[in-house]
């Protein structure tokens, strides 16, 4: 699949940088819903818990990944990753010279991790309304096809936002070079 590839260039240096950024993004806190009962967990980076079934709490991405592997949590969707929010961000990005503040700092890495490690079609309850609308429009699609279409929509929006931001950066660098050639400080 090539849509998320925009964030991961084939150059060795860029790939290493991407890996490092994904590592840093794993310290970001995300909301999880435990399916188990446990007292607070103590780690070097902080204390998390207590874990009470169906009571949402924030944990670092790395802990959520490990808990999800054991099917001990579900992961509700972060609002910023909803297609509706991504569409708003894309429109803002396309019509503004500045970056939207509606996305977290490590948004590209976090979205990659969400799409890679979590079965967001099953866990993201917020998507159920979207899926019902899609079902009304296309009664012949299977549940899996609807999920694939939904995830592809998210991937495409992420890719479009990424490319729009890269274009802004290139334009900004071009303006700096042009101003430098004219001897103007920008």
PDB file of C-alpha atoms in Angstrom:
ATOM      1  CA  UNK A   1       0.000   0.000   0.000  1.00  0.00           C
ATOM      2  CA  UNK A   2       1.437   3.317  -1.074  1.00  0.00           C
ATOM      3  CA  UNK A   3      -0.719   5.909   0.691  1.00  0.00           C
ATOM      4  CA  UNK A   4       1.224   6.046   3.962  1.00  0.00           C
ATOM      5  CA  UNK A   5       4.515   5.631   2.107  1.00  0.00           C
ATOM      6  CA  UNK A   6       4.721   9.438   1.735  1.00  0.00           C
ATOM      7  CA  UNK A   7       5.821   9.564   5.369  1.00  0.00           C
ATOM      8  CA  UNK A   8       8.454   6.887   4.872  1.00  0.00           C
ATOM      9  CA  UNK A   9      10.879   7.720   2.087  1.00  0.00           C
ATOM     10  CA  UNK A  10      13.190   4.974   0.834  1.00  0.00           C
ATOM     11  CA  UNK A  11      16.377   6.838   1.729  1.00  0.00           C
ATOM     12  CA  UNK A  12      18.175   5.170   4.643  1.00  0.00           C
ATOM     13  CA  UNK A  13      18.498   8.419   6.606  1.00  0.00           C
ATOM     14  CA  UNK A  14      14.808   9.252   6.308  1.00  0.00           C
ATOM     15  CA  UNK A  15      13.822   5.714   7.305  1.00  0.00           C
ATOM     16  CA  UNK A  16      15.982   5.944  10.430  1.00  0.00           C
ATOM     17  CA  UNK A  17      14.484   9.321  11.246  1.00  0.00           C
ATOM     18  CA  UNK A  18      10.983   7.870  10.798  1.00  0.00           C
ATOM     19  CA  UNK A  19      11.816   4.986  13.145  1.00  0.00           C
ATOM     20  CA  UNK A  20      13.146   7.418  15.723  1.00  0.00           C
ATOM     21  CA  UNK A  21      10.043   9.596  15.467  1.00  0.00           C
ATOM     22  CA  UNK A  22       7.769   6.554  15.838  1.00  0.00           C
ATOM     23  CA  UNK A  23       9.771   5.630  18.940  1.00  0.00           C
ATOM     24  CA  UNK A  24       9.244   9.104  20.428  1.00  0.00           C
ATOM     25  CA  UNK A  25       5.559   9.039  19.474  1.00  0.00           C
ATOM     26  CA  UNK A  26       5.115   5.892  21.565  1.00  0.00           C
ATOM     27  CA  UNK A  27       5.495   8.061  24.689  1.00  0.00           C
ATOM     28  CA  UNK A  28       2.392  10.063  23.721  1.00  0.00           C
ATOM     29  CA  UNK A  29      -0.634   9.336  25.889  1.00  0.00           C
ATOM     30  CA  UNK A  30      -3.710   7.792  24.345  1.00  0.00           C
ATOM     31  CA  UNK A  31      -7.089   6.897  25.800  1.00  0.00           C
ATOM     32  CA  UNK A  32      -7.841   3.212  26.354  1.00  0.00           C
ATOM     33  CA  UNK A  33     -10.758   1.298  27.849  1.00  0.00           C
ATOM     34  CA  UNK A  34      -9.592  -1.591  30.042  1.00  0.00           C
ATOM     35  CA  UNK A  35     -11.281  -4.978  29.953  1.00  0.00           C
ATOM     36  CA  UNK A  36      -9.545  -5.988  33.190  1.00  0.00           C
ATOM     37  CA  UNK A  37      -9.099  -4.968  36.820  1.00  0.00           C
ATOM     38  CA  UNK A  38      -5.634  -4.043  38.147  1.00  0.00           C
ATOM     39  CA  UNK A  39      -4.031  -1.633  40.559  1.00  0.00           C
ATOM     40  CA  UNK A  40      -1.807   1.164  39.379  1.00  0.00           C
ATOM     41  CA  UNK A  41       1.287   0.195  37.370  1.00  0.00           C
ATOM     42  CA  UNK A  42       4.548   1.971  38.199  1.00  0.00           C
ATOM     43  CA  UNK A  43       7.085   2.724  35.454  1.00  0.00           C
ATOM     44  CA  UNK A  44      10.125   4.975  35.162  1.00  0.00           C
ATOM     45  CA  UNK A  45       8.106   7.416  33.042  1.00  0.00           C
ATOM     46  CA  UNK A  46       5.134   7.517  35.409  1.00  0.00           C
ATOM     47  CA  UNK A  47       2.311   5.681  37.091  1.00  0.00           C
ATOM     48  CA  UNK A  48      -0.699   4.481  35.124  1.00  0.00           C
ATOM     49  CA  UNK A  49      -3.955   3.114  36.416  1.00  0.00           C
ATOM     50  CA  UNK A  50      -5.752   1.826  38.277  1.00  0.00           C
ATOM     51  CA  UNK A  51      -7.297  -0.226  35.492  1.00  0.00           C
ATOM     52  CA  UNK A  52     -11.023  -0.666  35.985  1.00  0.00           C
ATOM     53  CA  UNK A  53     -13.149  -2.384  33.327  1.00  0.00           C
ATOM     54  CA  UNK A  54     -14.943   0.089  31.044  1.00  0.00           C
ATOM     55  CA  UNK A  55     -13.418   3.137  32.816  1.00  0.00           C
ATOM     56  CA  UNK A  56     -11.319   5.066  30.254  1.00  0.00           C
ATOM     57  CA  UNK A  57      -7.822   6.213  31.163  1.00  0.00           C
ATOM     58  CA  UNK A  58      -4.749   7.566  29.408  1.00  0.00           C
ATOM     59  CA  UNK A  59      -1.627   5.445  28.974  1.00  0.00           C
ATOM     60  CA  UNK A  60       1.463   5.778  26.768  1.00  0.00           C
ATOM     61  CA  UNK A  61       1.176   4.356  23.275  1.00  0.00           C
ATOM     62  CA  UNK A  62       3.774   1.646  24.008  1.00  0.00           C
ATOM     63  CA  UNK A  63       1.756   0.352  26.967  1.00  0.00           C
ATOM     64  CA  UNK A  64      -1.463   0.429  24.942  1.00  0.00           C
ATOM     65  CA  UNK A  65       0.223  -1.658  22.229  1.00  0.00           C
ATOM     66  CA  UNK A  66       1.279  -4.307  24.754  1.00  0.00           C
ATOM     67  CA  UNK A  67      -2.146  -4.376  26.443  1.00  0.00           C
ATOM     68  CA  UNK A  68      -3.890  -4.598  23.064  1.00  0.00           C
ATOM     69  CA  UNK A  69      -1.718  -7.561  22.039  1.00  0.00           C
ATOM     70  CA  UNK A  70      -3.179  -9.405  25.037  1.00  0.00           C
ATOM     71  CA  UNK A  71      -6.707  -8.164  24.218  1.00  0.00           C
ATOM     72  CA  UNK A  72      -6.898  -6.417  27.594  1.00  0.00           C
ATOM     73  CA  UNK A  73      -8.135  -3.082  26.240  1.00  0.00           C
ATOM     74  CA  UNK A  74     -10.101  -1.475  23.479  1.00  0.00           C
ATOM     75  CA  UNK A  75      -8.938   1.792  21.977  1.00  0.00           C
ATOM     76  CA  UNK A  76     -11.528   4.473  21.307  1.00  0.00           C
ATOM     77  CA  UNK A  77     -10.707   6.725  18.386  1.00  0.00           C
ATOM     78  CA  UNK A  78      -8.837   9.918  19.029  1.00  0.00           C
ATOM     79  CA  UNK A  79     -11.045  12.720  17.769  1.00  0.00           C
ATOM     80  CA  UNK A  80      -8.255  14.060  15.575  1.00  0.00           C
ATOM     81  CA  UNK A  81      -8.133  10.779  13.589  1.00  0.00           C
ATOM     82  CA  UNK A  82     -11.815  10.808  12.597  1.00  0.00           C
ATOM     83  CA  UNK A  83     -12.417  11.341   8.879  1.00  0.00           C
ATOM     84  CA  UNK A  84     -14.572  14.370   9.645  1.00  0.00           C
ATOM     85  CA  UNK A  85     -11.759  16.043  11.603  1.00  0.00           C
ATOM     86  CA  UNK A  86      -9.121  15.072   9.036  1.00  0.00           C
ATOM     87  CA  UNK A  87     -11.290  16.615   6.295  1.00  0.00           C
ATOM     88  CA  UNK A  88     -11.547  19.872   8.292  1.00  0.00           C
ATOM     89  CA  UNK A  89      -7.786  19.880   8.842  1.00  0.00           C
ATOM     90  CA  UNK A  90      -7.158  19.259   5.130  1.00  0.00           C
ATOM     91  CA  UNK A  91      -9.400  22.168   4.107  1.00  0.00           C
ATOM     92  CA  UNK A  92      -7.654  24.430   6.640  1.00  0.00           C
ATOM     93  CA  UNK A  93      -4.214  23.299   5.447  1.00  0.00           C
ATOM     94  CA  UNK A  94      -5.127  23.914   1.808  1.00  0.00           C
ATOM     95  CA  UNK A  95      -6.442  27.421   2.553  1.00  0.00           C
ATOM     96  CA  UNK A  96      -3.888  28.661   5.074  1.00  0.00           C
ATOM     97  CA  UNK A  97      -0.179  29.382   5.108  1.00  0.00           C
ATOM     98  CA  UNK A  98       0.183  27.945   8.618  1.00  0.00           C
ATOM     99  CA  UNK A  99      -0.241  24.420   9.934  1.00  0.00           C
ATOM    100  CA  UNK A 100      -3.423  23.411  11.726  1.00  0.00           C
ATOM    101  CA  UNK A 101      -3.121  22.982  15.480  1.00  0.00           C
ATOM    102  CA  UNK A 102      -5.855  20.321  15.473  1.00  0.00           C
ATOM    103  CA  UNK A 103      -3.340  17.483  15.153  1.00  0.00           C
ATOM    104  CA  UNK A 104      -0.931  16.256  17.833  1.00  0.00           C
ATOM    105  CA  UNK A 105       2.778  16.997  17.426  1.00  0.00           C
ATOM    106  CA  UNK A 106       3.570  13.406  16.342  1.00  0.00           C
ATOM    107  CA  UNK A 107       0.381  13.063  14.268  1.00  0.00           C
ATOM    108  CA  UNK A 108       1.891  11.256  11.279  1.00  0.00           C
ATOM    109  CA  UNK A 109       3.735   8.745  13.452  1.00  0.00           C
ATOM    110  CA  UNK A 110       0.740   8.249  15.737  1.00  0.00           C
ATOM    111  CA  UNK A 111      -1.635   7.710  12.824  1.00  0.00           C
ATOM    112  CA  UNK A 112       0.787   5.147  11.393  1.00  0.00           C
ATOM    113  CA  UNK A 113       0.927   3.384  14.763  1.00  0.00           C
ATOM    114  CA  UNK A 114      -2.871   3.475  15.138  1.00  0.00           C
ATOM    115  CA  UNK A 115      -3.412   1.994  11.711  1.00  0.00           C
ATOM    116  CA  UNK A 116      -0.663  -0.589  12.210  1.00  0.00           C
ATOM    117  CA  UNK A 117      -1.203  -1.822  15.783  1.00  0.00           C
ATOM    118  CA  UNK A 118      -4.880  -1.419  16.501  1.00  0.00           C
ATOM    119  CA  UNK A 119      -7.848  -2.935  14.749  1.00  0.00           C
ATOM    120  CA  UNK A 120      -9.430   0.466  14.556  1.00  0.00           C
ATOM    121  CA  UNK A 121     -12.378  -0.720  12.525  1.00  0.00           C
ATOM    122  CA  UNK A 122     -13.500  -2.968  15.404  1.00  0.00           C
ATOM    123  CA  UNK A 123     -12.367  -0.806  18.333  1.00  0.00           C
ATOM    124  CA  UNK A 124     -13.351   2.635  17.138  1.00  0.00           C
ATOM    125  CA  UNK A 125     -16.958   2.831  18.238  1.00  0.00           C
ATOM    126  CA  UNK A 126     -17.225   6.373  16.889  1.00  0.00           C
ATOM    127  CA  UNK A 127     -16.974   4.910  13.398  1.00  0.00           C
ATOM    128  CA  UNK A 128     -20.246   3.026  13.788  1.00  0.00           C
ATOM    129  CA  UNK A 129     -22.275   6.062  12.702  1.00  0.00           C
ATOM    130  CA  UNK A 130     -20.160   6.431   9.566  1.00  0.00           C
ATOM    131  CA  UNK A 131     -20.516   2.733   8.794  1.00  0.00           C
ATOM    132  CA  UNK A 132     -24.299   2.933   9.137  1.00  0.00           C
ATOM    133  CA  UNK A 133     -24.330   5.815   6.628  1.00  0.00           C
ATOM    134  CA  UNK A 134     -22.110   3.816   4.263  1.00  0.00           C
ATOM    135  CA  UNK A 135     -24.345   0.762   4.669  1.00  0.00           C
ATOM    136  CA  UNK A 136     -27.394   2.826   3.734  1.00  0.00           C
ATOM    137  CA  UNK A 137     -25.595   3.954   0.564  1.00  0.00           C
ATOM    138  CA  UNK A 138     -24.194   0.541  -0.376  1.00  0.00           C
ATOM    139  CA  UNK A 139     -26.218  -2.430   0.830  1.00  0.00           C
ATOM    140  CA  UNK A 140     -24.111  -4.987  -1.109  1.00  0.00           C
ATOM    141  CA  UNK A 141     -20.838  -4.318   0.738  1.00  0.00           C
ATOM    142  CA  UNK A 142     -19.649  -6.702   3.406  1.00  0.00           C
ATOM    143  CA  UNK A 143     -18.643  -5.521   6.884  1.00  0.00           C
ATOM    144  CA  UNK A 144     -14.967  -6.077   5.959  1.00  0.00           C
ATOM    145  CA  UNK A 145     -15.248  -4.085   2.725  1.00  0.00           C
ATOM    146  CA  UNK A 146     -16.838  -1.187   4.584  1.00  0.00           C
ATOM    147  CA  UNK A 147     -14.030  -1.244   7.123  1.00  0.00           C
ATOM    148  CA  UNK A 148     -11.406  -1.365   4.375  1.00  0.00           C
ATOM    149  CA  UNK A 149     -13.043   1.583   2.582  1.00  0.00           C
ATOM    150  CA  UNK A 150     -13.242   3.521   5.826  1.00  0.00           C
ATOM    151  CA  UNK A 151      -9.577   2.885   6.675  1.00  0.00           C
ATOM    152  CA  UNK A 152      -8.536   3.746   3.126  1.00  0.00           C
ATOM    153  CA  UNK A 153     -10.392   7.055   3.458  1.00  0.00           C
ATOM    154  CA  UNK A 154      -8.415   7.818   6.622  1.00  0.00           C
ATOM    155  CA  UNK A 155      -5.139   6.843   4.921  1.00  0.00           C
ATOM    156  CA  UNK A 156      -5.904   9.047   1.906  1.00  0.00           C
ATOM    157  CA  UNK A 157      -6.746  12.047   4.104  1.00  0.00           C
ATOM    158  CA  UNK A 158      -3.553  11.588   6.113  1.00  0.00           C
ATOM    159  CA  UNK A 159      -1.562  11.379   2.898  1.00  0.00           C
ATOM    160  CA  UNK A 160      -3.240  14.521   1.515  1.00  0.00           C
ATOM    161  CA  UNK A 161      -2.540  16.489   4.701  1.00  0.00           C
ATOM    162  CA  UNK A 162       1.086  15.273   4.681  1.00  0.00           C
ATOM    163  CA  UNK A 163       1.548  16.290   1.037  1.00  0.00           C
ATOM    164  CA  UNK A 164      -0.108  19.675   1.623  1.00  0.00           C
ATOM    165  CA  UNK A 165       2.257  20.346   4.516  1.00  0.00           C
ATOM    166  CA  UNK A 166       5.286  19.278   2.476  1.00  0.00           C
ATOM    167  CA  UNK A 167       4.183  21.666  -0.268  1.00  0.00           C
ATOM    168  CA  UNK A 168       3.952  24.515   2.266  1.00  0.00           C
ATOM    169  CA  UNK A 169       7.449  23.737   3.509  1.00  0.00           C
ATOM    170  CA  UNK A 170       8.833  23.657  -0.047  1.00  0.00           C
ATOM    171  CA  UNK A 171       7.089  26.955  -0.845  1.00  0.00           C
ATOM    172  CA  UNK A 172       8.499  28.505   2.327  1.00  0.00           C
ATOM    173  CA  UNK A 173      12.025  27.362   1.489  1.00  0.00           C
ATOM    174  CA  UNK A 174      11.591  28.679  -2.043  1.00  0.00           C
ATOM    175  CA  UNK A 175      10.552  32.088  -0.687  1.00  0.00           C
ATOM    176  CA  UNK A 176      13.553  32.141   1.665  1.00  0.00           C
ATOM    177  CA  UNK A 177      15.919  31.304  -1.212  1.00  0.00           C
ATOM    178  CA  UNK A 178      14.305  33.941  -3.443  1.00  0.00           C
ATOM    179  CA  UNK A 179      14.560  36.587  -0.699  1.00  0.00           C
ATOM    180  CA  UNK A 180      18.171  35.588   0.024  1.00  0.00           C
ATOM    181  CA  UNK A 181      19.078  35.970  -3.661  1.00  0.00           C
ATOM    182  CA  UNK A 182      17.611  39.471  -3.599  1.00  0.00           C
ATOM    183  CA  UNK A 183      19.459  40.298  -0.377  1.00  0.00           C
ATOM    184  CA  UNK A 184      16.218  40.648   1.574  1.00  0.00           C
ATOM    185  CA  UNK A 185      15.913  39.263   5.078  1.00  0.00           C
ATOM    186  CA  UNK A 186      12.627  37.442   5.484  1.00  0.00           C
TER     187      UNK A 186
END
